[in-house]
Short mmCIF file of C-alpha atoms (C1' of nucleotides) in Angstrom, two decimals:
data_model
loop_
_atom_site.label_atom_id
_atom_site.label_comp_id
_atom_site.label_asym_id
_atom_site.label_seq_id
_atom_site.Cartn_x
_atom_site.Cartn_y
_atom_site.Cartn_z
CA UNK A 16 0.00 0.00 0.00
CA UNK A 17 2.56 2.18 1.28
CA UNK A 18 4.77 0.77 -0.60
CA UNK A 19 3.25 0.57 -4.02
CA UNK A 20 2.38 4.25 -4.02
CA UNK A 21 5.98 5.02 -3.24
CA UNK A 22 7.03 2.65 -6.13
CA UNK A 23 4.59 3.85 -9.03
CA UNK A 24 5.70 7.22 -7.38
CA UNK A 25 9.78 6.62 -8.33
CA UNK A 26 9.69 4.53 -10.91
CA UNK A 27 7.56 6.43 -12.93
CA UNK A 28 9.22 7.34 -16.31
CA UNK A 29 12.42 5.28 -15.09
CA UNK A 30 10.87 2.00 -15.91
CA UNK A 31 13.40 0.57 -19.07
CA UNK A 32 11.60 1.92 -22.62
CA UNK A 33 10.97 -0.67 -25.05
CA UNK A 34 14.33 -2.31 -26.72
CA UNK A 35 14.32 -0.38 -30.29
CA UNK A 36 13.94 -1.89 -33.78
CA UNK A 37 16.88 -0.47 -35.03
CA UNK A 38 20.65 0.41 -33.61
CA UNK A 39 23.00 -2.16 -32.20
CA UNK A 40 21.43 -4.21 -30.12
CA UNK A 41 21.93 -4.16 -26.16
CA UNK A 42 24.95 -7.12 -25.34
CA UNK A 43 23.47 -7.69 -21.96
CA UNK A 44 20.09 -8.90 -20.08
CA UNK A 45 18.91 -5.66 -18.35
CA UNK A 46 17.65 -8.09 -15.28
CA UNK A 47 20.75 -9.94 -14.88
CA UNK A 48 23.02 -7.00 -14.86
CA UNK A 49 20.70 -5.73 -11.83
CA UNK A 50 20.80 -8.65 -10.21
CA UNK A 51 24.73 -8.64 -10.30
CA UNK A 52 24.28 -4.88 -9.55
CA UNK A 53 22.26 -5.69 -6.41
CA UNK A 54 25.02 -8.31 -5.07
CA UNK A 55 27.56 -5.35 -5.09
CA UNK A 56 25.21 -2.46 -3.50
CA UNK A 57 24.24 -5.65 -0.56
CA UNK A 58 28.01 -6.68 -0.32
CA UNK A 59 29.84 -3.18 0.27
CA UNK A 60 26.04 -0.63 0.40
CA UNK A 61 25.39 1.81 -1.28
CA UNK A 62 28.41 4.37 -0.76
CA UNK A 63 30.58 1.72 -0.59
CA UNK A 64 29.45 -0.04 -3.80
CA UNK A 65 31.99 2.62 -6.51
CA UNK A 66 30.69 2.41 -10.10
CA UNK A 67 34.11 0.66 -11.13
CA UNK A 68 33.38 -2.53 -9.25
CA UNK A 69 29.35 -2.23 -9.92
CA UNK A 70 30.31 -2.25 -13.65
CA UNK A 71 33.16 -4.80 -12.79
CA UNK A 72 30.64 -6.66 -11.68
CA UNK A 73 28.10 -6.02 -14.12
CA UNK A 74 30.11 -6.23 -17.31
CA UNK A 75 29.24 -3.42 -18.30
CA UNK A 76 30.82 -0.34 -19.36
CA UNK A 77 29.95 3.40 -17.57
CA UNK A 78 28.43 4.86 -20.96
CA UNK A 79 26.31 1.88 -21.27
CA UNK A 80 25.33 1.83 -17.45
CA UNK A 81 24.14 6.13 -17.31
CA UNK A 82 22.44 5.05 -20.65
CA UNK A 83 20.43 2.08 -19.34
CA UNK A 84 20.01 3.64 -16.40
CA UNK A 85 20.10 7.61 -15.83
CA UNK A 86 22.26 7.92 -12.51
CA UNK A 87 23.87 5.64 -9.57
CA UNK A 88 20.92 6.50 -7.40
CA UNK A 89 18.67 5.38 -9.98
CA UNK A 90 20.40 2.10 -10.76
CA UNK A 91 19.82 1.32 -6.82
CA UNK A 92 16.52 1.73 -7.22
CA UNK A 93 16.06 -0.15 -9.72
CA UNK A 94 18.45 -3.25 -7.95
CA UNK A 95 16.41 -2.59 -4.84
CA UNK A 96 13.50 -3.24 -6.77
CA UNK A 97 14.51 -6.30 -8.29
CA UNK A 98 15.82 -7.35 -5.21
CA UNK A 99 11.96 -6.83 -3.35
CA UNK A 100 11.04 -9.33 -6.64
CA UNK A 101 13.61 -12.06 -5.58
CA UNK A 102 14.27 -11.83 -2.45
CA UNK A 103 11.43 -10.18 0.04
CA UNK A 104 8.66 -11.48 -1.72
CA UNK A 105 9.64 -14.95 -0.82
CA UNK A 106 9.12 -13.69 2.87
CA UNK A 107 6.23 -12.41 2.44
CA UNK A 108 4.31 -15.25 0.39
CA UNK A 109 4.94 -17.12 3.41
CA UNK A 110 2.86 -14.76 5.24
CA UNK A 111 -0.36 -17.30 3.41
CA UNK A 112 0.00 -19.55 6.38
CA UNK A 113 -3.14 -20.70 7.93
CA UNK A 114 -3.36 -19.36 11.04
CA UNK A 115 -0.94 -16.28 12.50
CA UNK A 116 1.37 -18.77 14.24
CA UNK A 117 2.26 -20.52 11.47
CA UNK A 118 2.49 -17.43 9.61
CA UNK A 119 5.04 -15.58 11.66
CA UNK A 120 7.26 -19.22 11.85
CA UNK A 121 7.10 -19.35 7.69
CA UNK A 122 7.69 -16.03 7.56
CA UNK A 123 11.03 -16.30 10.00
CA UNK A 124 12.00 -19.57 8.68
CA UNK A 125 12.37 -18.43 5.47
CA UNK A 126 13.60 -14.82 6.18
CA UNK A 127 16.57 -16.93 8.54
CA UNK A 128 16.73 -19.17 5.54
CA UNK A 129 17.56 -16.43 3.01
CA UNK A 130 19.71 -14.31 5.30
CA UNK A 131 22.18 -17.52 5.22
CA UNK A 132 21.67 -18.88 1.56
CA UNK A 133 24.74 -19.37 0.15
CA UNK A 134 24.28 -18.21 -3.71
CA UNK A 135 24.21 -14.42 -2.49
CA UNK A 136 25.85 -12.05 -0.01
CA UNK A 137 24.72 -12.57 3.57
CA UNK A 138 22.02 -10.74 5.41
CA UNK A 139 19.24 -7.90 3.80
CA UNK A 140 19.75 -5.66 1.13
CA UNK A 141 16.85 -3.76 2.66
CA UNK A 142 19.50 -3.15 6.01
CA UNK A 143 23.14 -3.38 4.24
CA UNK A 144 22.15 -1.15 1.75
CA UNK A 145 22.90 1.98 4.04
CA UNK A 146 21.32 2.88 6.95
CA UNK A 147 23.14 5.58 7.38
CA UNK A 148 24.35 7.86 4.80
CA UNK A 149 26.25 11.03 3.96
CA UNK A 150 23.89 14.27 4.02
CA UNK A 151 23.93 13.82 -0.28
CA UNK A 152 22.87 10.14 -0.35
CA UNK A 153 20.39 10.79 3.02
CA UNK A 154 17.68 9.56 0.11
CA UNK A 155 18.52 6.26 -0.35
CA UNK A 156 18.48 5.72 3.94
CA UNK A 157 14.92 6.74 2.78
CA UNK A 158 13.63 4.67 0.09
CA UNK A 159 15.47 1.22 2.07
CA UNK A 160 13.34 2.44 5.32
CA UNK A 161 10.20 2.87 2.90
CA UNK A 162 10.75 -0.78 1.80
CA UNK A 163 11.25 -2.49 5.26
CA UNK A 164 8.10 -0.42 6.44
CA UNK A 165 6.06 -1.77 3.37
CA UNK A 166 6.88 -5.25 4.61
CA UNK A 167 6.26 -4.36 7.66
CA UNK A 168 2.67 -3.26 6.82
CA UNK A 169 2.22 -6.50 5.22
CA UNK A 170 2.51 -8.47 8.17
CA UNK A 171 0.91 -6.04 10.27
CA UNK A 172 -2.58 -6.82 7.47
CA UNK A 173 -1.64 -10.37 7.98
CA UNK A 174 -1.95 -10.34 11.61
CA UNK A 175 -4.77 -8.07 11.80
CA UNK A 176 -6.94 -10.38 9.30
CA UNK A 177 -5.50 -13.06 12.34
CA UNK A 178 -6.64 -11.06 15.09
CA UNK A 179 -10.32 -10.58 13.79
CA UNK A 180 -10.53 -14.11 13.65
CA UNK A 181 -9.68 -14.66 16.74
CA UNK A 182 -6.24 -16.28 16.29
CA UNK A 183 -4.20 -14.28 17.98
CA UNK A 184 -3.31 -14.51 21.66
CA UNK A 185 -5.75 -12.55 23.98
CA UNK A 186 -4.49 -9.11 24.33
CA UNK A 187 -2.29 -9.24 21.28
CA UNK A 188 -1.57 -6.32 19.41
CA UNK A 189 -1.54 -6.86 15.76
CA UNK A 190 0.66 -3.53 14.61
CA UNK A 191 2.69 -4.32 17.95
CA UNK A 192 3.58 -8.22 17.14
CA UNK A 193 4.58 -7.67 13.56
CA UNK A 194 6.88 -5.09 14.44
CA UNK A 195 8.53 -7.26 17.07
CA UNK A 196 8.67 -9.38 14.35
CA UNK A 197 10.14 -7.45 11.59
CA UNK A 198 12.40 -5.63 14.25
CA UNK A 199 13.23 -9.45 15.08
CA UNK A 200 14.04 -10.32 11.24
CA UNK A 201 15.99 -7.26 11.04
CA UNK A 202 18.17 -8.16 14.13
CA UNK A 203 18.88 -11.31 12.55
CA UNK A 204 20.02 -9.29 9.01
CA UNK A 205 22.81 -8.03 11.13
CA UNK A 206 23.76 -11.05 12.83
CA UNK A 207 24.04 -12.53 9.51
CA UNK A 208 26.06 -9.68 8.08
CA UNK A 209 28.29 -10.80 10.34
CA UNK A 210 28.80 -14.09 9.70
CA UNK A 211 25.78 -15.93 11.91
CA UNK A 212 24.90 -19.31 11.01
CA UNK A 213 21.79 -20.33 10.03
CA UNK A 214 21.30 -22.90 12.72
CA UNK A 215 22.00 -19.86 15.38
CA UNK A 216 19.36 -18.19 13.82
CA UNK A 217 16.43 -20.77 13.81
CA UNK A 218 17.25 -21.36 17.32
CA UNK A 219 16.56 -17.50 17.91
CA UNK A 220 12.72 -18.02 16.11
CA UNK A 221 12.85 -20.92 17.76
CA UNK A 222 12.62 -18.54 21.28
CA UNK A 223 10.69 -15.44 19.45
CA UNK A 224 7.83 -18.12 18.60
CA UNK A 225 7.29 -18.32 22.19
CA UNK A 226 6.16 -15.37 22.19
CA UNK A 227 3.28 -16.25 20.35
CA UNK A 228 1.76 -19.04 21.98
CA UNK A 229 -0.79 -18.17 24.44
CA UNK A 230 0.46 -18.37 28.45
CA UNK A 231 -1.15 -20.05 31.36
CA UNK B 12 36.42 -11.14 26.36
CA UNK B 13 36.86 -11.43 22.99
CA UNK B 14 36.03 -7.99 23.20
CA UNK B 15 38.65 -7.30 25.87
CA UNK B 16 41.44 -9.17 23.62
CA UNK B 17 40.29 -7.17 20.43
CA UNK B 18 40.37 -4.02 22.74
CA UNK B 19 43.25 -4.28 24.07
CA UNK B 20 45.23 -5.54 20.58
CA UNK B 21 43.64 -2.71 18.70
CA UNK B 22 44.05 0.17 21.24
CA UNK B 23 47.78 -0.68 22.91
CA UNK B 24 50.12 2.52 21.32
CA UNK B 25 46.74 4.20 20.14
CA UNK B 26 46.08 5.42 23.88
CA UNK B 27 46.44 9.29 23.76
CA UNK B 28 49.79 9.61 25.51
CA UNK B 29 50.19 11.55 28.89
CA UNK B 30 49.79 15.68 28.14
CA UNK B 31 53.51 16.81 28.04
CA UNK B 32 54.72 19.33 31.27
CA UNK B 33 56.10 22.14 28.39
CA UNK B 34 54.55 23.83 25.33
CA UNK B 35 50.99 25.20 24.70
CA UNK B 36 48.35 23.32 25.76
CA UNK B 37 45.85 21.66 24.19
CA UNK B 38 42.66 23.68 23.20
CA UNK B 39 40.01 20.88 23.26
CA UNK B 40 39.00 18.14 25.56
CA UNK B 41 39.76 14.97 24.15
CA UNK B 42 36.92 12.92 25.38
CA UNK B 43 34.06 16.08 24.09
CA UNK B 44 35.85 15.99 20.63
CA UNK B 45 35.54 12.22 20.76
CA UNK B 46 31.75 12.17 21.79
CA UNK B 47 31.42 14.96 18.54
CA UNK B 48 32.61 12.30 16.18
CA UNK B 49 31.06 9.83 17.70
CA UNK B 50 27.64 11.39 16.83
CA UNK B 51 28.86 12.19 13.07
CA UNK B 52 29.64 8.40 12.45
CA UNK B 53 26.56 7.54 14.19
CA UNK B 54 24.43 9.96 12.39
CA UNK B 55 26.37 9.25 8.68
CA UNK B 56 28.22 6.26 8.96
CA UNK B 57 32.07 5.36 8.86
CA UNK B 58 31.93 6.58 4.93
CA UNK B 59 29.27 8.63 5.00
CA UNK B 60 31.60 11.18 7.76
CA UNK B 61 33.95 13.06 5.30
CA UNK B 62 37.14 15.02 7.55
CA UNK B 63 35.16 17.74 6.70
CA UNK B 64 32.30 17.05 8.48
CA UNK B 65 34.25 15.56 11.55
CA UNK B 66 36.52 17.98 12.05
CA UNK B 67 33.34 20.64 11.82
CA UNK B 68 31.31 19.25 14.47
CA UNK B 69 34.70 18.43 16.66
CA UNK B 70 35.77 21.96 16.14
CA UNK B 71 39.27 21.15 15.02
CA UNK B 72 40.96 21.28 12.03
CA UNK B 73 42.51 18.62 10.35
CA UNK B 74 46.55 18.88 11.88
CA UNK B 75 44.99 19.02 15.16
CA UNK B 76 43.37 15.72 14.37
CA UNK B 77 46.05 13.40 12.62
CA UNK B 78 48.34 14.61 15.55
CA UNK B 79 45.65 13.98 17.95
CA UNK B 80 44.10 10.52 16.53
CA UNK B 81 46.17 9.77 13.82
CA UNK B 82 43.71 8.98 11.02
CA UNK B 83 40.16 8.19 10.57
CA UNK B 84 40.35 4.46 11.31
CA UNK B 85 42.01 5.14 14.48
CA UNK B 86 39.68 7.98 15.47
CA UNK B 87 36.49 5.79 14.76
CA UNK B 88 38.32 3.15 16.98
CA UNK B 89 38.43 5.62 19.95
CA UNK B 90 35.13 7.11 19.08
CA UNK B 91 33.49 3.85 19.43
CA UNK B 92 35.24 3.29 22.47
CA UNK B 93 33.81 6.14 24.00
CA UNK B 94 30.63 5.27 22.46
CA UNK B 95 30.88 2.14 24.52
CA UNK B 96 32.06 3.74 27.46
CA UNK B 97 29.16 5.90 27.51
CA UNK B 98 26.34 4.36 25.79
CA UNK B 99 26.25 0.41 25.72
CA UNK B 100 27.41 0.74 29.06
CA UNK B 101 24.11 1.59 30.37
CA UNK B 102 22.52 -1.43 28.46
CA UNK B 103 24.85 -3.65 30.14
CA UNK B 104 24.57 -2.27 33.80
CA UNK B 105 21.17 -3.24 33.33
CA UNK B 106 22.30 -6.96 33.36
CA UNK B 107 22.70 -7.17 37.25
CA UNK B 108 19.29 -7.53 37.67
CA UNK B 109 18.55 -10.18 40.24
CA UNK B 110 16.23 -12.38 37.71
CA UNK B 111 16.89 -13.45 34.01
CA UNK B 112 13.58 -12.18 33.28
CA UNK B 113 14.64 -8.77 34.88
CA UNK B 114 18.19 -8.77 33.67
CA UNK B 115 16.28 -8.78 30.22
CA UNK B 116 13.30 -6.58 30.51
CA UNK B 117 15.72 -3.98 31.91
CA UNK B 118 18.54 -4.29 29.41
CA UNK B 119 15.45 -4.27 26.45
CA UNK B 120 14.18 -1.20 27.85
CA UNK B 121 16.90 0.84 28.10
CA UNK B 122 17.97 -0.39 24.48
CA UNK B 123 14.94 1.58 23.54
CA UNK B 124 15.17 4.18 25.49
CA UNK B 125 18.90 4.73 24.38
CA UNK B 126 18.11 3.79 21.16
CA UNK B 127 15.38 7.04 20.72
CA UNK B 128 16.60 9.23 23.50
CA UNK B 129 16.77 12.86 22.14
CA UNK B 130 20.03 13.94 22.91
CA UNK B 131 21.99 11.97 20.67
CA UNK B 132 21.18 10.43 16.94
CA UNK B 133 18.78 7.63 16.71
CA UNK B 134 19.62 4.40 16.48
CA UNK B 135 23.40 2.54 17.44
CA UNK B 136 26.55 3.42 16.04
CA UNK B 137 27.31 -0.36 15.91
CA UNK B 138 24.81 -0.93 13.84
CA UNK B 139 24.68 2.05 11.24
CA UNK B 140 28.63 2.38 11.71
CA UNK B 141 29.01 0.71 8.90
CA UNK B 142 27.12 -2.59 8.45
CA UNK B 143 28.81 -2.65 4.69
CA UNK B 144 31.93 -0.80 3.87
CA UNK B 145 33.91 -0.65 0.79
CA UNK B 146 36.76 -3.49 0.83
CA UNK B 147 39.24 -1.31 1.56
CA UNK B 148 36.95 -0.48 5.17
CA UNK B 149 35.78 -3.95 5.59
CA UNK B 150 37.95 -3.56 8.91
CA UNK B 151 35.33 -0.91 10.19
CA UNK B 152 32.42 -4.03 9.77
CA UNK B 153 34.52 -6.01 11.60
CA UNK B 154 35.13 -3.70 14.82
CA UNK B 155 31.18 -3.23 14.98
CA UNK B 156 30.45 -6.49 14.80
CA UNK B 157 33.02 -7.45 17.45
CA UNK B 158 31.53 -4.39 19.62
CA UNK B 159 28.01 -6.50 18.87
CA UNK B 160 29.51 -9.94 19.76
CA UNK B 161 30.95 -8.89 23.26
CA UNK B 162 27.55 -7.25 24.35
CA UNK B 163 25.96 -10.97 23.28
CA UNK B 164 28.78 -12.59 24.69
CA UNK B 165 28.20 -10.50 28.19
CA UNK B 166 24.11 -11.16 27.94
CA UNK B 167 25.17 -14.68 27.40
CA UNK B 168 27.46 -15.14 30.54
CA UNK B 169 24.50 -13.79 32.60
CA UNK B 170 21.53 -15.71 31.34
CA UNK B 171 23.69 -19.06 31.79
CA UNK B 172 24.12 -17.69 35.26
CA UNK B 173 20.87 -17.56 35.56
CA UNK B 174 20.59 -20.96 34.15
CA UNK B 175 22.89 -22.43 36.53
CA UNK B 176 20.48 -20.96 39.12
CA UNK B 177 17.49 -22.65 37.81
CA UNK B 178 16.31 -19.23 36.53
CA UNK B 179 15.74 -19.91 32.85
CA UNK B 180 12.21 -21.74 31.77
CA UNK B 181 13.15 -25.27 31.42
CA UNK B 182 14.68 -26.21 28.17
CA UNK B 183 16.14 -22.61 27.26
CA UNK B 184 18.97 -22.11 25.88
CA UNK B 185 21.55 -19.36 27.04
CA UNK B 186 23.03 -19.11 24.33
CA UNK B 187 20.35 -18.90 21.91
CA UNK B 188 18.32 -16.48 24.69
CA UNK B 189 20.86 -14.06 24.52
CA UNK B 190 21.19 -14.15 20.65
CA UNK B 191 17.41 -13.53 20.78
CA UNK B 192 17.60 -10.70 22.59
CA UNK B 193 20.54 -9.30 21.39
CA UNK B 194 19.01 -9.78 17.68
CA UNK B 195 15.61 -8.29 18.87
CA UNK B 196 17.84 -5.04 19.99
CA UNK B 197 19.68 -5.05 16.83
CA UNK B 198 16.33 -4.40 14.88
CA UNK B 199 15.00 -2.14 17.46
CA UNK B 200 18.03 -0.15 16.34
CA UNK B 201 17.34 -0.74 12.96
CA UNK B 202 13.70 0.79 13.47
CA UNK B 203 14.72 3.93 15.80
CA UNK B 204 17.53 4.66 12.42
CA UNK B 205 14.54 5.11 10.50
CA UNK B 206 12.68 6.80 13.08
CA UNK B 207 10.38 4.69 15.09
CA UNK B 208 8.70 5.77 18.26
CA UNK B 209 9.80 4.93 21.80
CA UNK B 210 6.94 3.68 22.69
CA UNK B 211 6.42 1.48 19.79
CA UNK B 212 9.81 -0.19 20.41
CA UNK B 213 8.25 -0.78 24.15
CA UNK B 214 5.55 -2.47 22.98
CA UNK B 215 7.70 -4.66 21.11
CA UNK B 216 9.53 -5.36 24.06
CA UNK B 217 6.53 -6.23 25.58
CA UNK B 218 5.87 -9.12 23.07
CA UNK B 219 9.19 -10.46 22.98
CA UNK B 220 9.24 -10.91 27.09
CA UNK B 221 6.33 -13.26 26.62
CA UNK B 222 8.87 -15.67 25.53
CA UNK B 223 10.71 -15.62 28.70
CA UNK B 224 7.84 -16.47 30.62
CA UNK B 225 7.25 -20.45 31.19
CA UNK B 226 4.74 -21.76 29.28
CA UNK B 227 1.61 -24.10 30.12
"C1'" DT C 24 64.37 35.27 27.24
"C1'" DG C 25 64.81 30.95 24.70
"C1'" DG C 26 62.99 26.91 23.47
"C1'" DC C 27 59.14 23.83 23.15
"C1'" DC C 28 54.80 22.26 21.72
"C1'" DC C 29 50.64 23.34 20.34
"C1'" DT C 30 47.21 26.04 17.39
"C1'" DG C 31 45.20 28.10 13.40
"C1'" DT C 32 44.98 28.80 8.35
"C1'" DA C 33 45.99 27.50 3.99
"C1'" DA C 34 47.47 25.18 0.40
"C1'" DC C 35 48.51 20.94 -1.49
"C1'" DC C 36 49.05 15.71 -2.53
"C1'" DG C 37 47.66 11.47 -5.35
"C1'" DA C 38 43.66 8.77 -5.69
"C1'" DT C 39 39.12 8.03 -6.38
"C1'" DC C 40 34.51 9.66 -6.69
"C1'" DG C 41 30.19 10.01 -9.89
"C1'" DG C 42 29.36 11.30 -14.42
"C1'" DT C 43 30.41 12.33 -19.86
"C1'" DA C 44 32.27 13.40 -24.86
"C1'" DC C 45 33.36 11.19 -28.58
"C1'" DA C 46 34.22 8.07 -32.07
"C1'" DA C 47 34.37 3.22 -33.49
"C1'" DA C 48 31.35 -0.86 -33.95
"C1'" DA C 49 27.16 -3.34 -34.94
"C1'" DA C 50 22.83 -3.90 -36.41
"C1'" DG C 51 18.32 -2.77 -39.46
"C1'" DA C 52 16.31 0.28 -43.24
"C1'" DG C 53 16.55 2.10 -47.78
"C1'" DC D 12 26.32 -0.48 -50.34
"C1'" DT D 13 25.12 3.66 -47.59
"C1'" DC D 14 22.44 5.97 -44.07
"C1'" DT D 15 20.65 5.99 -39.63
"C1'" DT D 16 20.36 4.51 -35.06
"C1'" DT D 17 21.96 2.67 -30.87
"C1'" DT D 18 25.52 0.61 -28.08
"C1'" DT D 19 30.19 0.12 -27.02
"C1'" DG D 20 34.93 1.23 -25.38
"C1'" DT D 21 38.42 4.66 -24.20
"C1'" DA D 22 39.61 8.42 -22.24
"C1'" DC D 23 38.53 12.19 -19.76
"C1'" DC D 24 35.92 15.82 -16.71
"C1'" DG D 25 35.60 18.59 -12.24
"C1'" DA D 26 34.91 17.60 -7.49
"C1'" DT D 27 35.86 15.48 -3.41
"C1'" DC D 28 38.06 11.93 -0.85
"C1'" DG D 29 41.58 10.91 3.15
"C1'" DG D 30 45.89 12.56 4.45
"C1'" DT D 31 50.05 15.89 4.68
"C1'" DT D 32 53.04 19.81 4.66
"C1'" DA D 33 54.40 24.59 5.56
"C1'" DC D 34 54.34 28.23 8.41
"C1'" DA D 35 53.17 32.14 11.34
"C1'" DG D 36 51.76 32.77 15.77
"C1'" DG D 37 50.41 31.62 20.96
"C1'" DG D 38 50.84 29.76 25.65
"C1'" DC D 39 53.74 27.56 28.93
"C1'" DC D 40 58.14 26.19 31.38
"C1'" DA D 41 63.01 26.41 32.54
#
DNA sequence: TGGCCCTGTAACCGATCGGTACAAAAAGAG
DNA sequence: CTCTTTTTGTACCGATCGGTTACAGGGCCA
C-alpha cells in the first residue's frame, strides 16, 4: 500500500523503454546486470558499492550503465527493486499460512533461511544497503526504510486479518507483534552480516515463537 | 572477552599519551571531541563522515586531528570506544538484575530508550557504523560487529548464570536467549535509524518478554 | 628570554569519486 | 552499399576523498 504508491511514485518514467527496432542491439540482459548490480550495493552498500566494481561486476561499461540507467541512485533503485522481486517477496508469500502462528514461523523460517543462503551475499539488502548515509545520499536511507516499512505493513494486514478471527493470543496487538517481528528479522540481518549461522538463527525463532503461543 | 582481547590488541600505542609538562596546551577536551565524532559516524556512517564534516562538528581542524588521533580508522576506533564507554554501558549495567527475566526486561528497555533518546542520533553506532563498507573499510564491519559480539557474549554469561540458578524456563537455551535478545535489539536499532517511536519499540519489548515467561 | 609544543589557516598531494564526450562498432532500413 | 540509429569502449571531466606539509603565531616552562 505504502509501498506501491511510493514505487509507481519513483519509478515512474524510469521503468526501461521498449528495446528499439533499429541500432546495435543491447549485449546484456537488463535483469541480470541488476541482479549482479544488487550483489555489489548488498556486499559493500550503497556508498561503498563505486561504479568501477558495480560495472566490474556487471560487465558493463559506464556509458552503457548512465544510458540504461540515468544515474547511480537510480540504478539502486532499480536493484532494490529487483531485489523486493527475488528476495522479500519470498518472505512475504509465506505470510499465506493458515493461522498467525504458522504465519510468523514461515515467515522467519524463510527470512533466517535467506539471510544464510549461500548463492548471495549474507544478510538484507533492505538493512546493508545503508542505513546511514552522507547528508547527499540521506535519500537512499529513505527509500530502504520505505521498503522495510512496506513489509512491515504486510505483516501487520496479515496479523490483523489473524486477530479478527480470533487467532491471535488474547491481548495481542496486531501492529505491535509484527513489528517485534520485523524488528526481530531485522536483528537477525545483522547477525548474519556478520557471519551468523543459520542454525543460530532458527534457534533465535525458535525462542521469538514463544512469544506467540498463548500463556497459562 | 573477545572484546577485551580485540580491545586491548587494537588500542595498545593508540592510547592518547600523557599531556607533556612544556609547550601550549591543548585547546580541546579529548573525550568532548571524541563524543562529537562519535555522533557524526553515528548519524552518517564510517563513509558517510567526510574530515570535513568531523573535524566541523569536533571543532578542530585537520593537523589538530592526525596529531591527535592519527587517522580516521584510528579515530572511529576511539570514538566507538567512547561510544561504549558511555552508551552500551548503560545497556549492560542493566544486566545485574537479580532475575533473568529482569536482567532482560531492563537491558530491552533501556535499548529503547537509548536507542530514541533525544540527545543523541537515533539508532546505534554499531549498527549504522558501517554494516557494509567498501573493501578497503571492511575492517570498520569487523570492529562493529566485534563491539556487537561482546555485548551478546556478556548477555550470554549472565543468562547461563541464571541458568545455573534454575532461573531460565526449562529447556532454554543461554546461548540462543541471549542471541534472541541481542538480535531483537539489533532491529530495534534498525527501526529507531529510521525513526520509530519509543513507545512502539516498548511495545515490542513487551511481546518479545512473553517468551521468557514459562509456558503451560 | 629561549625553546618547546601546540594552534590556526591555507594550500597541497595522489587517488578516487560520480558522471560524460566522442568516435568506433554493430545492427536494421533504404 | 550507404544511411541511420543505438551501443560500445576509451579516455577524460571537475569535485571530493583521506591525508600531509608549511608556516606564522600563541601559551607555557626552565
Amino acid at each position: 500500500m505504502v509501498w506501491i504508491t511510493i514505487c509507481t511514485e519513483r519509478y515512474d518514467g524510469l521503468m526501461s523503454a521498449e528495446t528499439p527496432t533499429v541500432g546495435r542491439p543491447r549485449a546484456f540482459d537488463e535483469e541480470t546486470v541488476l541482479d549482479r548490480a544488487a550483489e555489489v550495493f548488498w556486499r559493500h552498500g550503497y556508498e561503498g558499492a563505486s561504479l568501477t566494481a558495480l560495472t566490474g561486476a556487471m560487465g558493463i561499461n559506464r556509458p552503457s550503465l548512465y544510458a540504461t540507467f540515468g544515474s547511480k541512485q537510480e540504478l539502486f533503485q532499480r536493484a532494490f527493486a529487483r531485489y523486493h522481486e527475488t528476495q522479500v517477496a519470498r518472505a512475504r508469500a509465506a505470510l499465506e499460512q493458515p493461522t498467525a502462528y504458522t504465519a510468523i514461523e514461515a515467515f522467519l523460517r524463510s527470512s533466517a533461511d535467506g539471510l544464510t543462503a549461500g548463492d548471495h551475499p549474507p544478510g538484507c539488502l533492505s538493512v546493508q544497503g545503508g542505513l546511514a548515509c552522507s547528508p547527499e545520499n540521506a535519500g537512499i536511507a529513505e527509500i530502504l526504510a520505505a521498503g522495510r516499512a512496506a513489509t512491515e505493513s504486510v505483516l501487520e494486514a496479515r496479523l490483523s486479518r489473524a486477530a479478527d478471527e480470533g487467532d491471535l493470543p488474547p491481548g495481542m496487538d496486531a501492529r505491535a507483534l509484527a513489528r517485534f517481528v520485523m524488528a526481530l528479522s531485522e536483528g537477525h540481518a545483522v547477525h548474519a552480516a556478520a557471519g551468523a549461522r543459520r542454525e543460530d538463527l532458527q534457534a533465535s525463532v525458535d525462542i521469538a515463537l514463544q512469544a506467540v503461543l498463548p500463556h497459562s
